[in-house]
């Protein structure tokens, strides 16, 4: 499945997806890495990896509609069938989200629906939760909302600060996003009544729903 990845910065999740997609038989092909900032560090990795890249800054456009139309044009030019948001820090309109309904997925650094929005790790620490984690979900118009494809949990350890917790969660993000992409691009994930059903995703479906093993190396 021809897949575009949208980033705003570092792009470490994008990198995890690009690396996973190199495996023979992986069901997604990365056809575009698009950033809304020319200085997004991830762009350099994408260019060096020989991927098509595009930069669409919001400030080059009069309004959100024309900004999104420019993104849409880049996606179409690349033949995109599936869009992965990977640290893309702009909220997309309901109409854009509807255009890509069930073909647009996002990663968020919390166990949704807890801690939507920004500063998730600070807020998790302030709330005193014992488990943190990350979620990959289909995108709906509400921010950080939509059917959950996969979640990975990590412990909150004594002495954690936002930085140490973010590192532990990020390592889990890099495991679950490639798995989610493999399921979605491999047509093993299906949205039914705003929940995700996994079909043919493994022998023991339940074992895959929390802290799944990393994708097998091939
Ligand atoms: C990741 O932690 C991702 O989950 C988060 O931004 C970071 C991007 O890092 N996304 C959100 O907070 C979306 N609501 P990366 O550029 O290294 O992948």
Tab-separated table of C-alpha atoms and ligand atoms in Angstrom:
chain	number	residue	atom	x	y	z
A	1	UNK	CA	0.000	0.000	0.000
A	2	UNK	CA	1.457	3.338	-1.069
A	3	UNK	CA	2.052	5.214	2.173
A	4	UNK	CA	2.917	8.836	2.918
A	5	UNK	CA	4.360	9.938	6.265
A	6	UNK	CA	3.717	13.447	7.610
A	7	UNK	CA	6.213	14.896	10.083
A	8	UNK	CA	7.013	18.194	11.772
A	9	UNK	CA	10.338	17.547	13.467
A	10	UNK	CA	12.785	14.848	14.494
A	11	UNK	CA	11.040	12.088	12.579
A	12	UNK	CA	12.156	9.121	14.669
A	13	UNK	CA	8.816	7.362	14.177
A	14	UNK	CA	9.043	8.039	10.443
A	15	UNK	CA	12.483	6.428	10.536
A	16	UNK	CA	11.086	3.356	12.299
A	17	UNK	CA	8.407	3.033	9.603
A	18	UNK	CA	10.905	3.508	6.772
A	19	UNK	CA	13.230	0.872	8.248
A	20	UNK	CA	10.368	-1.597	8.743
A	21	UNK	CA	9.110	-1.081	5.204
A	22	UNK	CA	12.476	-2.225	3.831
A	23	UNK	CA	11.762	-5.802	4.905
A	24	UNK	CA	10.871	-8.068	2.002
A	25	UNK	CA	7.140	-8.638	1.846
A	26	UNK	CA	6.277	-5.661	4.088
A	27	UNK	CA	2.842	-4.535	2.890
A	28	UNK	CA	3.574	-0.779	2.831
A	29	UNK	CA	5.771	1.186	0.456
A	30	UNK	CA	6.809	4.661	1.621
A	31	UNK	CA	6.128	6.935	-1.344
A	32	UNK	CA	6.431	10.342	0.338
A	33	UNK	CA	7.718	12.049	3.471
A	34	UNK	CA	6.009	15.422	3.824
A	35	UNK	CA	6.875	18.056	6.436
A	36	UNK	CA	5.160	21.308	7.309
A	37	UNK	CA	8.530	22.787	8.268
A	38	UNK	CA	11.574	23.051	6.017
A	39	UNK	CA	13.810	22.589	9.092
A	40	UNK	CA	12.205	19.302	10.180
A	41	UNK	CA	15.256	17.194	11.038
A	42	UNK	CA	13.602	14.043	9.708
A	43	UNK	CA	13.677	15.397	6.149
A	44	UNK	CA	17.411	14.888	5.918
A	45	UNK	CA	17.117	11.211	6.818
A	46	UNK	CA	14.312	10.795	4.265
A	47	UNK	CA	16.337	12.453	1.510
A	48	UNK	CA	19.394	10.368	2.334
A	49	UNK	CA	17.215	7.259	2.235
A	50	UNK	CA	16.310	8.242	-1.328
A	51	UNK	CA	12.647	8.885	-0.532
A	52	UNK	CA	10.476	11.513	-2.194
A	53	UNK	CA	10.037	14.488	0.133
A	54	UNK	CA	7.866	17.593	0.161
A	55	UNK	CA	7.696	20.690	2.353
A	56	UNK	CA	4.362	22.474	2.782
A	57	UNK	CA	4.643	25.298	5.338
A	58	UNK	CA	1.400	26.708	6.691
A	59	UNK	CA	2.720	30.264	6.412
A	60	UNK	CA	2.998	29.943	2.622
A	61	UNK	CA	-0.792	29.681	2.548
A	62	UNK	CA	-3.505	32.180	3.252
A	63	UNK	CA	-5.725	29.811	5.178
A	64	UNK	CA	-5.974	26.242	6.444
A	65	UNK	CA	-8.012	25.191	3.411
A	66	UNK	CA	-5.322	26.129	0.926
A	67	UNK	CA	-2.598	24.648	3.200
A	68	UNK	CA	-4.490	21.342	3.245
A	69	UNK	CA	-5.193	21.522	-0.489
A	70	UNK	CA	-1.425	21.774	-1.043
A	71	UNK	CA	-0.859	18.731	1.181
A	72	UNK	CA	-3.609	16.869	-0.664
A	73	UNK	CA	-2.000	17.700	-4.019
A	74	UNK	CA	1.362	16.293	-2.844
A	75	UNK	CA	-0.338	13.156	-1.531
A	76	UNK	CA	-2.137	12.622	-4.816
A	77	UNK	CA	0.975	13.276	-6.869
A	78	UNK	CA	2.721	10.481	-4.963
A	79	UNK	CA	-0.201	8.100	-5.493
A	80	UNK	CA	-0.826	7.899	-1.736
A	81	UNK	CA	-3.303	5.323	-0.453
A	82	UNK	CA	-2.539	5.587	3.262
A	83	UNK	CA	-1.288	8.479	5.405
A	84	UNK	CA	0.710	8.079	8.636
A	85	UNK	CA	1.005	11.069	10.944
A	86	UNK	CA	4.305	10.784	12.802
A	87	UNK	CA	4.744	13.796	15.048
A	88	UNK	CA	2.829	16.030	12.629
A	89	UNK	CA	1.993	18.881	14.957
A	90	UNK	CA	-0.875	20.523	13.119
A	91	UNK	CA	-4.533	19.747	13.565
A	92	UNK	CA	-6.148	18.663	10.325
A	93	UNK	CA	-9.654	19.819	9.441
A	94	UNK	CA	-12.712	17.603	9.681
A	95	UNK	CA	-13.013	17.672	5.916
A	96	UNK	CA	-9.409	16.525	5.359
A	97	UNK	CA	-9.877	13.787	7.962
A	98	UNK	CA	-13.108	12.699	6.276
A	99	UNK	CA	-11.405	12.550	2.866
A	100	UNK	CA	-8.917	10.098	4.356
A	101	UNK	CA	-11.324	8.274	6.663
A	102	UNK	CA	-9.827	4.926	7.739
A	103	UNK	CA	-6.780	5.669	5.548
A	104	UNK	CA	-5.190	8.097	8.026
A	105	UNK	CA	-3.442	6.916	11.195
A	106	UNK	CA	-1.580	8.679	13.994
A	107	UNK	CA	0.718	7.883	16.892
A	108	UNK	CA	0.231	9.591	20.224
A	109	UNK	CA	2.532	9.241	23.267
A	110	UNK	CA	-0.084	8.170	25.820
A	111	UNK	CA	-2.521	5.380	26.468
A	112	UNK	CA	-5.516	7.091	24.859
A	113	UNK	CA	-8.061	8.261	25.778
A	114	UNK	CA	-5.888	9.447	28.668
A	115	UNK	CA	-3.730	12.535	28.105
A	116	UNK	CA	-4.776	13.803	24.711
A	117	UNK	CA	-2.902	16.863	23.485
A	118	UNK	CA	0.522	18.162	24.416
A	119	UNK	CA	2.917	17.668	27.363
A	120	UNK	CA	1.590	14.137	27.853
A	121	UNK	CA	4.531	12.916	29.933
A	122	UNK	CA	4.479	15.871	32.347
A	123	UNK	CA	0.751	15.370	32.798
A	124	UNK	CA	1.076	11.603	33.302
A	125	UNK	CA	3.720	12.205	35.983
A	126	UNK	CA	1.602	14.888	37.649
A	127	UNK	CA	-1.379	12.516	37.696
A	128	UNK	CA	0.744	9.827	39.345
A	129	UNK	CA	-0.189	7.041	36.922
A	130	UNK	CA	1.853	3.823	37.150
A	131	UNK	CA	1.602	2.942	33.472
A	132	UNK	CA	2.336	5.188	30.534
A	133	UNK	CA	2.563	4.245	26.894
A	134	UNK	CA	1.638	5.024	23.331
A	135	UNK	CA	-1.277	4.488	20.981
A	136	UNK	CA	-1.633	4.165	17.224
A	137	UNK	CA	-5.150	5.001	16.089
A	138	UNK	CA	-7.226	5.896	13.081
A	139	UNK	CA	-7.716	9.651	12.959
A	140	UNK	CA	-11.074	11.282	13.579
A	141	UNK	CA	-11.905	14.983	13.603
A	142	UNK	CA	-11.413	15.357	17.365
A	143	UNK	CA	-7.751	15.721	18.377
A	144	UNK	CA	-6.036	12.457	19.402
A	145	UNK	CA	-9.284	10.564	18.985
A	146	UNK	CA	-10.289	7.578	16.895
A	147	UNK	CA	-10.363	3.777	16.822
A	148	UNK	CA	-7.326	2.258	18.574
A	149	UNK	CA	-5.195	-0.065	16.439
A	150	UNK	CA	-2.494	-0.887	18.970
A	151	UNK	CA	-1.210	0.268	22.340
A	152	UNK	CA	2.044	-0.377	24.141
A	153	UNK	CA	2.438	0.196	27.882
A	154	UNK	CA	5.574	1.019	29.836
A	155	UNK	CA	6.026	1.474	33.588
A	156	UNK	CA	6.440	4.846	35.224
A	157	UNK	CA	9.501	4.345	37.426
A	158	UNK	CA	10.421	6.049	40.680
A	159	UNK	CA	12.614	9.003	39.832
A	160	UNK	CA	11.259	9.421	36.314
A	161	UNK	CA	11.097	12.889	34.880
A	162	UNK	CA	9.377	13.859	31.642
A	163	UNK	CA	12.581	13.192	29.711
A	164	UNK	CA	13.262	9.666	30.999
A	165	UNK	CA	9.613	8.726	30.637
A	166	UNK	CA	9.487	10.142	27.109
A	167	UNK	CA	12.516	8.016	26.145
A	168	UNK	CA	10.885	4.824	27.448
A	169	UNK	CA	7.611	5.628	25.685
A	170	UNK	CA	9.414	6.552	22.450
A	171	UNK	CA	11.145	3.154	22.342
A	172	UNK	CA	7.679	1.584	22.585
A	173	UNK	CA	6.386	3.930	19.843
A	174	UNK	CA	9.077	2.617	17.533
A	175	UNK	CA	7.827	-0.938	18.151
A	176	UNK	CA	4.104	-0.406	17.818
A	177	UNK	CA	3.954	1.969	14.834
A	178	UNK	CA	5.578	-0.472	12.366
A	179	UNK	CA	3.258	-3.212	13.644
A	180	UNK	CA	0.204	-0.989	13.176
A	181	UNK	CA	1.339	-0.050	9.677
A	182	UNK	CA	1.864	-3.723	8.803
A	183	UNK	CA	-1.673	-4.537	9.946
A	184	UNK	CA	-3.338	-1.597	8.222
A	185	UNK	CA	-1.402	-1.820	4.949
A	186	UNK	CA	-1.800	-5.598	5.016
A	187	UNK	CA	-5.574	-5.095	5.356
A	188	UNK	CA	-5.646	-6.998	8.629
A	189	UNK	CA	-7.211	-4.124	10.568
A	190	UNK	CA	-10.825	-3.154	9.978
A	191	UNK	CA	-12.939	-0.503	11.695
A	192	UNK	CA	-16.271	-1.847	12.855
A	193	UNK	CA	-18.465	0.428	14.955
A	194	UNK	CA	-15.461	2.636	15.809
A	195	UNK	CA	-13.478	-0.297	17.155
A	196	UNK	CA	-10.683	-2.033	15.302
A	197	UNK	CA	-11.027	-5.718	14.484
A	198	UNK	CA	-7.807	-7.552	13.633
A	199	UNK	CA	-8.051	-10.431	11.238
A	200	UNK	CA	-5.278	-12.887	10.497
A	201	UNK	CA	-2.934	-10.820	12.633
A	202	UNK	CA	-1.415	-13.808	14.389
A	203	UNK	CA	-2.251	-17.059	16.108
A	204	UNK	CA	-3.259	-15.526	19.416
A	205	UNK	CA	-4.948	-12.234	18.609
A	206	UNK	CA	-5.088	-11.121	22.219
A	207	UNK	CA	-1.342	-11.507	22.640
A	208	UNK	CA	-0.857	-8.819	20.029
A	209	UNK	CA	-2.994	-6.220	21.705
A	210	UNK	CA	-0.556	-5.135	24.386
A	211	UNK	CA	3.218	-4.857	24.148
A	212	UNK	CA	3.411	-6.895	20.979
A	213	UNK	CA	6.660	-8.501	20.006
A	214	UNK	CA	8.683	-6.430	17.565
A	215	UNK	CA	8.077	-7.294	13.944
A	216	UNK	CA	9.898	-10.478	13.088
A	217	UNK	CA	13.106	-9.820	11.217
A	218	UNK	CA	13.064	-11.367	7.777
B	1	LIG	C1	6.264	11.351	19.175
B	1	LIG	O1	6.455	11.104	20.543
B	1	LIG	C2	4.799	11.277	18.829
B	1	LIG	O2	4.098	10.283	19.539
B	1	LIG	C3	4.315	12.654	19.208
B	1	LIG	O3	5.340	13.499	18.758
B	1	LIG	C4	6.583	12.808	18.836
B	1	LIG	C5	7.283	12.913	17.498
B	1	LIG	O4	8.573	12.362	17.555
B	1	LIG	N1	3.043	12.974	18.604
B	1	LIG	C6	2.083	13.665	19.215
B	1	LIG	O5	2.204	14.162	20.317
B	1	LIG	C7	0.793	13.802	18.413
B	1	LIG	N2	-0.283	14.227	19.244
B	1	LIG	P1	9.302	11.929	16.222
B	1	LIG	O6	9.273	13.151	15.289
B	1	LIG	O7	10.697	11.587	16.649
B	1	LIG	O8	8.571	10.761	15.646
